[in-house]
CSV table of C-alpha atoms (C1' of nucleotides) in Angstrom, one decimal:
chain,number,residue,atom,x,y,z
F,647,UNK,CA,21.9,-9.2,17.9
F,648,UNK,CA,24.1,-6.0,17.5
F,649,UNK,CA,23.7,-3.6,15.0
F,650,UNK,CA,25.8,-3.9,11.7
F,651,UNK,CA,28.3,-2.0,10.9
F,652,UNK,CA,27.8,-0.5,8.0
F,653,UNK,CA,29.7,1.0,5.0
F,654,UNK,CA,32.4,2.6,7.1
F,655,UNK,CA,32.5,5.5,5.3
F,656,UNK,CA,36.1,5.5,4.5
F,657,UNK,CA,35.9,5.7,1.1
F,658,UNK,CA,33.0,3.5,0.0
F,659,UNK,CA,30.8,5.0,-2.9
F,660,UNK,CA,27.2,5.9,-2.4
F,661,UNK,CA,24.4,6.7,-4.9
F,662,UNK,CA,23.6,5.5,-7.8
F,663,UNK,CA,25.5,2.2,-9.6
F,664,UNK,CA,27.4,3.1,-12.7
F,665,UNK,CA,26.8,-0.2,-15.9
F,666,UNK,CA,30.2,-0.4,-14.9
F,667,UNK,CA,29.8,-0.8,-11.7
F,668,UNK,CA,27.0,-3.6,-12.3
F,669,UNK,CA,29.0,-5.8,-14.4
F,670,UNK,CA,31.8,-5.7,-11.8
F,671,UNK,CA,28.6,-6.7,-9.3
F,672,UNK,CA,27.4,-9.2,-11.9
F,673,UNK,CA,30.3,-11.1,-13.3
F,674,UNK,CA,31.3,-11.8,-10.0
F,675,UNK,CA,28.1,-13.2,-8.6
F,676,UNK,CA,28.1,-15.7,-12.0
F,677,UNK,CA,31.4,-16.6,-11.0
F,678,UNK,CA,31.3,-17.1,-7.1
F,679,UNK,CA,27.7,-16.6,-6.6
F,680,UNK,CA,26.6,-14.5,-3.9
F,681,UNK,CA,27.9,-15.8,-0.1
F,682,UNK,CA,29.0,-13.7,1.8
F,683,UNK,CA,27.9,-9.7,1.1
F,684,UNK,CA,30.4,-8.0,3.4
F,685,UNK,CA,33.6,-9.5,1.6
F,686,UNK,CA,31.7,-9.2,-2.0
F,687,UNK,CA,32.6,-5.9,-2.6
F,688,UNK,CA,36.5,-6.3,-2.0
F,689,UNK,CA,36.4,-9.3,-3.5
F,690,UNK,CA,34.3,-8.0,-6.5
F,691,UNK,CA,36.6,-4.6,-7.0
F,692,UNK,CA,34.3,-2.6,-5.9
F,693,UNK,CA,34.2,0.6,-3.5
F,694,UNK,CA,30.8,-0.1,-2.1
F,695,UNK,CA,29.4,-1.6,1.0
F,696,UNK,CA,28.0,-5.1,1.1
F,697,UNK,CA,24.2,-3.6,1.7
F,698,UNK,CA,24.8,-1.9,-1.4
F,699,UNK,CA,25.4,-4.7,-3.5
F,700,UNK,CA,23.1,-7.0,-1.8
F,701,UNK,CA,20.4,-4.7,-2.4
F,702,UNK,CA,21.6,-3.5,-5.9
F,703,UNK,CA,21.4,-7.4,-7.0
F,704,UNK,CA,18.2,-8.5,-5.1
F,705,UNK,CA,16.4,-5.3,-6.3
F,706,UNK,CA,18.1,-4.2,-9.5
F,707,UNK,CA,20.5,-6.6,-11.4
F,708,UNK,CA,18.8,-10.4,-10.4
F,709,UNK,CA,18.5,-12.3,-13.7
F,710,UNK,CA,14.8,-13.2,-12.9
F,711,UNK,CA,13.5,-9.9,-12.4
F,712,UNK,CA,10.5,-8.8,-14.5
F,713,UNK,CA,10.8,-5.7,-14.9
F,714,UNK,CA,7.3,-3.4,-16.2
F,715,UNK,CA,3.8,-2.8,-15.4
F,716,UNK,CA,2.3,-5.1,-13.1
F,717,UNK,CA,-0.7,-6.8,-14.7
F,718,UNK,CA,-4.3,-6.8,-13.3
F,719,UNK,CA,-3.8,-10.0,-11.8
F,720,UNK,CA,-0.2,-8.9,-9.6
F,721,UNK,CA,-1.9,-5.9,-8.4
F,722,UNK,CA,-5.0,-8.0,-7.5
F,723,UNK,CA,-3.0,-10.2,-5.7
F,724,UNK,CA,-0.8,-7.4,-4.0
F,725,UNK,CA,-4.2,-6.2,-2.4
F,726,UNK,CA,-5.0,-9.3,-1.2
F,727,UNK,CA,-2.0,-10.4,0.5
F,728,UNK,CA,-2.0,-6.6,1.6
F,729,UNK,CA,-5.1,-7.1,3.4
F,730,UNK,CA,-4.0,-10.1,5.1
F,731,UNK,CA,-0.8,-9.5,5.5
F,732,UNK,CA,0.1,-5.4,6.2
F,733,UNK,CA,3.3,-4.1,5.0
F,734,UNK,CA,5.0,-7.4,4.8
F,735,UNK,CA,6.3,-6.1,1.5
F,736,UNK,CA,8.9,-9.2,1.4
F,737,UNK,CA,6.1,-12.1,2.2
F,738,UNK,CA,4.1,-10.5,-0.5
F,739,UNK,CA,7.0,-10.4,-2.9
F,740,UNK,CA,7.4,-14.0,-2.3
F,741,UNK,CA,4.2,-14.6,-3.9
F,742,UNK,CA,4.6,-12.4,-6.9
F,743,UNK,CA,7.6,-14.4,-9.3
F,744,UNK,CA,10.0,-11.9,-10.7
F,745,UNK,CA,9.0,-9.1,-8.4
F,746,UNK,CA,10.9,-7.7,-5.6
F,747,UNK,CA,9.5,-6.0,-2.2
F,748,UNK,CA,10.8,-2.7,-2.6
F,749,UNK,CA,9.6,-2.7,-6.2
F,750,UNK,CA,6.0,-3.7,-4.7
F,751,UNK,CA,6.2,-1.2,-1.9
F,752,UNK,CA,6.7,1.4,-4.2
F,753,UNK,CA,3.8,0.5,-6.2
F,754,UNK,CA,1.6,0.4,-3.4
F,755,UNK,CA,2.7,4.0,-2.0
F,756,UNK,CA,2.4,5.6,-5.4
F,757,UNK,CA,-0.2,3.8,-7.3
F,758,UNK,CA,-2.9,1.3,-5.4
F,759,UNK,CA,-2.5,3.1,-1.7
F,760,UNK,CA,-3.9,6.4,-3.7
F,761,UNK,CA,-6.3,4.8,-5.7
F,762,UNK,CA,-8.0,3.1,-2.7
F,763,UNK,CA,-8.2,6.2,-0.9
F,764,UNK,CA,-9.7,8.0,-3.7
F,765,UNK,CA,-12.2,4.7,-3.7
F,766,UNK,CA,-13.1,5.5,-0.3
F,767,UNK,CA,-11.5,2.6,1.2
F,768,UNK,CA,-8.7,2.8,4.0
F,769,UNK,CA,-5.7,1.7,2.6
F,770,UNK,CA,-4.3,0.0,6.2
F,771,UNK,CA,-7.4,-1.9,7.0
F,772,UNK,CA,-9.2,-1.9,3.9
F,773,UNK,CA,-12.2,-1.1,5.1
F,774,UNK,CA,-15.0,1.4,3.5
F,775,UNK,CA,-14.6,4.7,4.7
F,776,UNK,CA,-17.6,6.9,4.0
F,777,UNK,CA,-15.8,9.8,5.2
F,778,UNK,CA,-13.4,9.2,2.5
F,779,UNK,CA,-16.1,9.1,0.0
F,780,UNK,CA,-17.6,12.4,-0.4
F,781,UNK,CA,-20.9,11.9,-2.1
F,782,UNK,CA,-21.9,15.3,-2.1
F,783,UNK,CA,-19.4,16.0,-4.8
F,784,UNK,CA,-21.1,13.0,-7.0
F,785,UNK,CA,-24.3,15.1,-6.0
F,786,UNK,CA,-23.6,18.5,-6.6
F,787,UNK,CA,-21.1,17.8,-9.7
F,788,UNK,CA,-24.1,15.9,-11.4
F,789,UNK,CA,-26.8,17.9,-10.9
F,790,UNK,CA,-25.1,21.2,-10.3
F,791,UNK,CA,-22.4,21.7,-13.3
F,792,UNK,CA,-21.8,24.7,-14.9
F,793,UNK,CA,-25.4,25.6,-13.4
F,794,UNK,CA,-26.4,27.2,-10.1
F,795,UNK,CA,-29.8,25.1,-11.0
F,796,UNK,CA,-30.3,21.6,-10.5
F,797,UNK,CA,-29.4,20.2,-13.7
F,798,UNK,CA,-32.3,18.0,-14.6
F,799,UNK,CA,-31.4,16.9,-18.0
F,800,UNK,CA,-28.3,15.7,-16.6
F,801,UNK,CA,-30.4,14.3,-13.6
F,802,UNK,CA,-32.2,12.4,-15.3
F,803,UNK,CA,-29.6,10.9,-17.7
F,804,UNK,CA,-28.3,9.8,-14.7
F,805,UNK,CA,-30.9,7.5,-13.6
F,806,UNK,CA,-29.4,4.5,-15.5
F,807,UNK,CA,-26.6,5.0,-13.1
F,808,UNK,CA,-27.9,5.5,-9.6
F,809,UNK,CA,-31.2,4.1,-8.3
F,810,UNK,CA,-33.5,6.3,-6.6
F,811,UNK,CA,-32.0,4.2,-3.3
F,812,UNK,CA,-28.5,5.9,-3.5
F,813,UNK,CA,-30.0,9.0,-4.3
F,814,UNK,CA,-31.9,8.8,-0.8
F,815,UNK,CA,-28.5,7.9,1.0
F,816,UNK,CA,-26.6,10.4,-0.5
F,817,UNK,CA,-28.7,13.1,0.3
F,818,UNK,CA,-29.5,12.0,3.7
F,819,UNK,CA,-25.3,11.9,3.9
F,820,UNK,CA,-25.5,14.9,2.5
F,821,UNK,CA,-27.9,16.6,4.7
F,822,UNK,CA,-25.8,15.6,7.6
F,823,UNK,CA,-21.8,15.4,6.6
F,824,UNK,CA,-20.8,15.7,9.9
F,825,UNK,CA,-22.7,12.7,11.3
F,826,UNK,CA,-20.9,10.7,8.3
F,827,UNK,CA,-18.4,9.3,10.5
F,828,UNK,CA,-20.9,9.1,13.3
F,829,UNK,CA,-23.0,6.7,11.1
F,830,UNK,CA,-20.0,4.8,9.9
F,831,UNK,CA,-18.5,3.8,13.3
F,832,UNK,CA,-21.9,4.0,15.0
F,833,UNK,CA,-22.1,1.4,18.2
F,834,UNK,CA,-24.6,-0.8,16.5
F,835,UNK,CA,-23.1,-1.1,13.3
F,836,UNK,CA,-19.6,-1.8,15.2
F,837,UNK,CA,-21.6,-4.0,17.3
F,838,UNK,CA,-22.3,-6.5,14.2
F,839,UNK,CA,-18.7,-6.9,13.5
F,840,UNK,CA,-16.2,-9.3,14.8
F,841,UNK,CA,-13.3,-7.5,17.1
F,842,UNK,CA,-10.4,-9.9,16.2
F,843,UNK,CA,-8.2,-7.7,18.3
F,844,UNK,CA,-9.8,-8.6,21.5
F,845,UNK,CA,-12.2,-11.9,20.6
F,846,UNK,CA,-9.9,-13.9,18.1
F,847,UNK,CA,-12.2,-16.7,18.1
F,848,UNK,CA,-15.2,-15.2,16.9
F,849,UNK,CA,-18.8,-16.4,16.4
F,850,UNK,CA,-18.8,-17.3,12.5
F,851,UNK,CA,-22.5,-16.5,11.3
F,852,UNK,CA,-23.6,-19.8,10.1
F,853,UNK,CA,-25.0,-18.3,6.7
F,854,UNK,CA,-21.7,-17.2,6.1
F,855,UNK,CA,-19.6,-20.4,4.4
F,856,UNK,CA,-16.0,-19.6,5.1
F,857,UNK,CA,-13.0,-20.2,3.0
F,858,UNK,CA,-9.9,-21.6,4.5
F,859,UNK,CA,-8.1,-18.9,4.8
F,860,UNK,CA,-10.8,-17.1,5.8
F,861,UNK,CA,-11.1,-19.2,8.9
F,862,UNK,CA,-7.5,-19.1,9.5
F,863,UNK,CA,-7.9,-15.2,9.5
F,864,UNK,CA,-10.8,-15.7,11.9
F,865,UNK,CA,-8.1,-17.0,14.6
F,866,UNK,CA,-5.5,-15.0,13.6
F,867,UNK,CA,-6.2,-12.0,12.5
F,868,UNK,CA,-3.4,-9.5,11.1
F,869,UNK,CA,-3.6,-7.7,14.4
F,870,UNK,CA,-0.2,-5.7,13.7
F,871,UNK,CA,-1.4,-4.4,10.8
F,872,UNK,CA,-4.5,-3.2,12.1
F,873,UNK,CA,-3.1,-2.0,15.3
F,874,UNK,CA,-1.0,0.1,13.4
F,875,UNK,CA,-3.5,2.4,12.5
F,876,UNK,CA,-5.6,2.7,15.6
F,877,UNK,CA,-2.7,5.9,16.7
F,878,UNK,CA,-3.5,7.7,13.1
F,879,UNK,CA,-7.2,7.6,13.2
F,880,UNK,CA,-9.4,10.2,14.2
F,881,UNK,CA,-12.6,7.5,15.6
F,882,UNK,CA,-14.8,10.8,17.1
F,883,UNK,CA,-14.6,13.1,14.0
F,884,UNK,CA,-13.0,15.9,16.3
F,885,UNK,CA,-9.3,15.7,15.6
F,886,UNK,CA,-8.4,13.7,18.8
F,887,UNK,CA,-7.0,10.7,18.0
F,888,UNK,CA,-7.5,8.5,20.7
F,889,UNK,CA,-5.4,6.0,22.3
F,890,UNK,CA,-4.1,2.8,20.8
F,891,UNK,CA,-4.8,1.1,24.3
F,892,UNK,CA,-8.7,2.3,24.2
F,893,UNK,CA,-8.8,1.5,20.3
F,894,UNK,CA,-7.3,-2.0,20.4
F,895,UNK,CA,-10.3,-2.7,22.5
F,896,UNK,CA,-12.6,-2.0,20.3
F,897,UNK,CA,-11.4,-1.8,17.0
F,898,UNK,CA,-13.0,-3.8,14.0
F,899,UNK,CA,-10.9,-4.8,11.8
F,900,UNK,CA,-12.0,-6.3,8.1
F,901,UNK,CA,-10.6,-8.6,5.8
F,902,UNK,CA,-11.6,-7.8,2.4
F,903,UNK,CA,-10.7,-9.3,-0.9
F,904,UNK,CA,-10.6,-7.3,-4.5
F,905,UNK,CA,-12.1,-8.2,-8.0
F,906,UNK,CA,-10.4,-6.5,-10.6
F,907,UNK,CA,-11.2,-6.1,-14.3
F,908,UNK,CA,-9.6,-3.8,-16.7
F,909,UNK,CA,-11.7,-0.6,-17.5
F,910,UNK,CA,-10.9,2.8,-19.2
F,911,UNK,CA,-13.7,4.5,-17.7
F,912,UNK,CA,-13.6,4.8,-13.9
F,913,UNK,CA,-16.3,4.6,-11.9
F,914,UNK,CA,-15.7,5.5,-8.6
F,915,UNK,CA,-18.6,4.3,-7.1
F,916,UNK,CA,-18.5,1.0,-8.9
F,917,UNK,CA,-15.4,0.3,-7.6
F,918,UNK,CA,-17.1,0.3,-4.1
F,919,UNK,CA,-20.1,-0.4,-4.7
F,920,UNK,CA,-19.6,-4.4,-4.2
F,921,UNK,CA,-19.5,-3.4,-0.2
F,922,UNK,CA,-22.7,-4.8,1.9
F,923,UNK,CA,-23.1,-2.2,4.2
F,924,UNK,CA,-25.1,-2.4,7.7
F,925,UNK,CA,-26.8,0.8,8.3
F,926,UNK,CA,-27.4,0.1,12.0
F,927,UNK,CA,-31.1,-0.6,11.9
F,928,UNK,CA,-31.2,-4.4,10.1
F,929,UNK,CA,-31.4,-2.5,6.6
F,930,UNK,CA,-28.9,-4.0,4.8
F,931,UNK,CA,-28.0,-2.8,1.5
F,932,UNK,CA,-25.5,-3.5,-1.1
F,933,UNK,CA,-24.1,-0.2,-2.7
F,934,UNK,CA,-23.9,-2.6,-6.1
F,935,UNK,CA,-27.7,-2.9,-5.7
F,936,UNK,CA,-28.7,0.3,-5.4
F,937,UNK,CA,-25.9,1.1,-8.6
F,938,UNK,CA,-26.0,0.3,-11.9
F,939,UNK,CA,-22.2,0.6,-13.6
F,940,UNK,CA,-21.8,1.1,-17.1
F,941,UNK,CA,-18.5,1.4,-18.1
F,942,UNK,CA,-18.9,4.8,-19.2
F,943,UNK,CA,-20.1,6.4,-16.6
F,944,UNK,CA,-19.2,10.2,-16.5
F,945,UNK,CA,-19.5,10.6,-12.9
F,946,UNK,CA,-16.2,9.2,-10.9
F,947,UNK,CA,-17.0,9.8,-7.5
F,948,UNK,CA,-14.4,11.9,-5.2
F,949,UNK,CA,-14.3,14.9,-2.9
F,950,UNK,CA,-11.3,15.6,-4.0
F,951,UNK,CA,-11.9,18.3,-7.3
F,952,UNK,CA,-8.8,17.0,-9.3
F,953,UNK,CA,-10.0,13.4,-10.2
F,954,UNK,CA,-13.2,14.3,-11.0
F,955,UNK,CA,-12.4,15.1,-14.3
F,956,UNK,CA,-9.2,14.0,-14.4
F,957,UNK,CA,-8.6,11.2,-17.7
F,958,UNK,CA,-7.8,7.7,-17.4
F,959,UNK,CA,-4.5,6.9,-16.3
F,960,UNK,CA,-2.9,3.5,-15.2
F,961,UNK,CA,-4.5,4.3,-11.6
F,962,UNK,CA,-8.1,4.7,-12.8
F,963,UNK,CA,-8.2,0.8,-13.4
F,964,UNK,CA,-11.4,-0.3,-11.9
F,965,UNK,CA,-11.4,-2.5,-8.7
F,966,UNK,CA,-14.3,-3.9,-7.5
F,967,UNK,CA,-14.7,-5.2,-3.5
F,968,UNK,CA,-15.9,-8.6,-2.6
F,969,UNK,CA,-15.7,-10.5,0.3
F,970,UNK,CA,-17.3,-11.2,4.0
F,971,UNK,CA,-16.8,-9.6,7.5
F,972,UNK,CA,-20.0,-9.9,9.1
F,973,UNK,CA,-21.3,-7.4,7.2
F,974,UNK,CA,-19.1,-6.7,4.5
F,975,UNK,CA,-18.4,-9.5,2.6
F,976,UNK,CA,-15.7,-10.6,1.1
F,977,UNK,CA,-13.9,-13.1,-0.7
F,978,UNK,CA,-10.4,-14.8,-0.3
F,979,UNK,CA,-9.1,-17.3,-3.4
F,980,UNK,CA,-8.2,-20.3,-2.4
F,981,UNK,CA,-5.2,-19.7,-4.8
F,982,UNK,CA,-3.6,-17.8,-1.7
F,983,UNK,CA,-2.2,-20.0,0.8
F,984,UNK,CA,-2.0,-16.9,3.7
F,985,UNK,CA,-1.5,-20.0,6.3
F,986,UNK,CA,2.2,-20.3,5.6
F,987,UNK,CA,2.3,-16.6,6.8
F,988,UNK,CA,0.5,-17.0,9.9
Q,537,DA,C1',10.9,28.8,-22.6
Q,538,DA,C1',11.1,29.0,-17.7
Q,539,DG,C1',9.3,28.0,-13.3
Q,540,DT,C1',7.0,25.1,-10.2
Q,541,DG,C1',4.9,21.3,-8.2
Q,542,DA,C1',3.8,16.4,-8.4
Q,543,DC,C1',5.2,11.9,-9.2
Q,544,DT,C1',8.3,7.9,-9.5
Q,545,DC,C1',11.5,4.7,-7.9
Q,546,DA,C1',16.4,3.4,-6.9
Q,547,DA,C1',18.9,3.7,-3.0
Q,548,DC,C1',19.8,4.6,1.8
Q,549,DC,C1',19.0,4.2,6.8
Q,550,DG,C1',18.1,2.0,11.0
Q,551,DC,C1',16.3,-1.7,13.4
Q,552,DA,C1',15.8,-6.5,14.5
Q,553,DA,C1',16.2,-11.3,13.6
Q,554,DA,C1',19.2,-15.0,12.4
Q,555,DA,C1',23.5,-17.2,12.4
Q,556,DG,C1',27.8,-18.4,14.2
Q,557,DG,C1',31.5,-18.6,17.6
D,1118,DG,C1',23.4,-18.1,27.4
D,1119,DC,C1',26.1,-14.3,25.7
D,1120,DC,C1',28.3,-11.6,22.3
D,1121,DT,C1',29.4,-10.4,17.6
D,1122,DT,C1',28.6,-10.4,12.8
D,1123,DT,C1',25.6,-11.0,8.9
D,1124,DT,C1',21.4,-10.7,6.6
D,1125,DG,C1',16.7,-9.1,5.8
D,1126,DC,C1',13.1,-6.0,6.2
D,1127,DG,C1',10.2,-1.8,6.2
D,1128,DG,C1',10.2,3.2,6.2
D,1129,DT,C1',12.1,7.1,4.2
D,1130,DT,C1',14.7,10.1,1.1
D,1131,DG,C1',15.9,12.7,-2.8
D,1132,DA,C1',17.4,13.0,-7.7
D,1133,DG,C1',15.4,12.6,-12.0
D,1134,DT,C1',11.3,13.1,-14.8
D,1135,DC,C1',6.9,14.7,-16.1
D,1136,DA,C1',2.9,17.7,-16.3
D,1137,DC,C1',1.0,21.9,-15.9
D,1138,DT,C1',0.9,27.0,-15.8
DNA sequence: AAGTGACTCAACCGCAAAAGG
DNA sequence: GCCTTTTGCGGTTGAGTCACT
C-alpha cells in the first residue's frame, strides 16, 4: 500500500485543461475507454499525469454529467445522506445521477454548510444550535429598528408571526445569552438523548415508530462523522475545547432529516422551527408551534447583521427540519437505502 | 473607474485502500 | 504475507469572477 508516484514533474502540465487538451482526453477514452490512467496520458498525447486525466474525466468531461443548479430535491437529498453519512462526498455522489463528489462537496462548503449555520443548525452533526441562532437580533431588529423605542406598531404586526410562547423564550434567552449554551447542552436535556457513541444499542422510546433506516442508524450510528467534531467544539462556552477522549463519552449525536420547499422569502426561524426541543424540565415544545410562517415574513432570523436584510439569493431557499432523536424528531425517506453504506 | 473583499469551483495534494505480482 | 503499483477519496488551494465601496 505505498504511496503513488505521482506526476514526476519532468515535464508534465499542470493547471487548467486547454478544449484542446480535452478532446485529446476524450477521443481517446471513446476509442480505448479508460483502463489504465497512468499509461492514458502517453498513450493519449498528452503531457499530463494520469490523476490529471482521471479526475479531469470523472469530474469535468464524463458524458453523463449534468451539469447546473441542483434542484430542491438533490440538495434535499445531499443533506440527508450528509447527516447519515459525513463527508463521504463520493457515497453521496453515488446517489445523486449525473453528479460528481467534488462537484457536491463544493456545493456543500459554499452553499448548504453556510445556509445551515445561518439556520442555527451545526453543519457536522446537524443538530440545533441555539448558540448559533441569535434571537436577540430577531428581538431587537423587530422591535427596535430605526428606533431607540420599542417599536410597537411593528410589534404588534408581528404577532401573526411569533406566538406570545416564543416571545417568552426569546427573552428569557435573551435575558441570559451566556447561559444559552448552558441550557442547550444542559445534563438533563443531554440526559434524554441517546449517546450512540458509547451505547449503540439504544433504548428506542416505544411512542417513537422507527423507519428502517432509522433503526439501522440506531446500531450504527455515523460515529466518524460525529467524532469529528467533538476536537472543534467549545461544550463549556469558555473557549476550551475539551478532549475528544472526554467528549466521545458523552457526546449526543442526532440524525435529522430535511423538508424542503422552494420559497423566495426566507424565514430563518421557519426553517428551524420544525425542531421539538426538550427544555430540561418535561416542557416540550415545538418551535413550529409556537411560530406561525408566512412566506413573507420580514424578519429572517441571524446574529449575523449581513443576512438580515440581505435579498433572496439561491441560498435563502427555505429548509424545514423534521425527523426523531429522542427529542428532536426527525424523519428519514424510505427512498434512501443508507444500509448499503453501513 | 479602480480597489478590495467575498465567493465559486476546477484542480491539486496527500493519504489510504485495493489490486496485482 | 509482503511489496509495489494503481485507484479513489476527502481536504485544500488559488485563479477567475462578482459585488460592493
Amino acid at each position: 500500500m505505498g504511496r503513488a508516484p505521482c506526476c514526476e514533474k519532468s515535464g508534465l502540465k499542470k493547471g487548467p485543461w486547454t478544449p484542446e487538451e480535452d478532446q485529446k482526453l476524450i477521443d481517446y477514452i471513446q476509442k480505448h475507454g479508460y483502463g489504465n490512467w497512468r499509461t492514458l496520458p502517453k498513450n493519449a498525447g498528452l503531457q499530463r499525469c494520469g490523476k490529471s486525466c482521471r479526475l479531469r474525466w470523472t469530474n469535468y468531461l464524463r458524458p453523463d454529467i449534468k451539469r447546473g443548479r441542483f434542484s430542491f430535491e438533490e440538495e434535499e437529498t445531499i443533506i440527508q445522506l450528509h447527516s447519515i453519512l459525513g463527508n463521504k462526498w463520493s457515497a453521496i455522489a453515488s446517489r445523486l445521477p449525473g453528479r460528481t463528489d467534488n462537484e457536491i462537496k463544493n456545493y456543500w462548503n459554499t452553499h448548504i454548510r453556510k445556509r445551515l449555520l445561518r439556520m442555527g443548525i451545526d453543519p457536522v452533526t446537524h443538530s440545533l444550535r441555539l448558540d448559533l441562532l441569535d434571537l436577540s437580533s430577531l428581538l431587537s431588529s423587530s422591535l427596535y429598528s430605526n428606533s431607540s423605542q420599542p417599536n410597537i406598531q411593528r410589534f404588534l404586526g408581528m404577532q401573526p408571526l411569533v406566538n406570545p410562547e416564543l416571545l417568552k423564550l426569546a427573552s428569557s434567552l435573551f435575558q441570559s445569552q451566556n447561559n444559552q449554551q448552558n441550557q442547550l447542552f444542559n445534563p438533563q436535556i443531554q440526559s434524554q438523548i441517546p449517546h450512540f457513541a458509547t451505547d449503540p444499542v439504544q433504548e428506542i422510546p416505544a411512542s417513537l415508530p422507527l423507519t428502517e433506516a432509522e433503526a439501522q442508524l440506531m446500531v450504527e450510528p455515523n460515529v466518524d462523522a460525529y467524532q469529528s467534531n467533538f476536537t472543534d467544539f467549545d461544550w463549556q462556552g469558555n473557549g476550551i475545547a475539551s478532549s475528544s477522549n472526554t467528549l466521545t463519552e458523552d457526546y449526543v449525536p442526532q440524525i435529522p432529516s430535511y423538508n424542503f420547499y422552494s420559497s423566495d422569502n426566507q424565514n430563518l426561524m421557519s426553517e428551524a422551527s420544525n425542531f421539538q426541543y426538550s427544555n430540561g424540565s418535561n416542557q416540550n415544545f415545538s418551535l413550529a408551534s409556537v411560530l406561525s410562517t408566512p412566506s413573507s415574513s420580514p424578519t429572517p432570523l441571524n446574529s449575523n447583521s449581513t443576512y438580515v436584510n440581505s435579498s433572496s439569493t439561491e441560498d435563502d431557499r427555505e429548509i424545514s427540519y423534521g425527523g426523531r432523536c429522542d427529542d428532536i424528531l426527525f424523519e428519514i425517506p424510505n427512498i434512501l437505502d443508507v444500509n448499503e453504506f453501513m
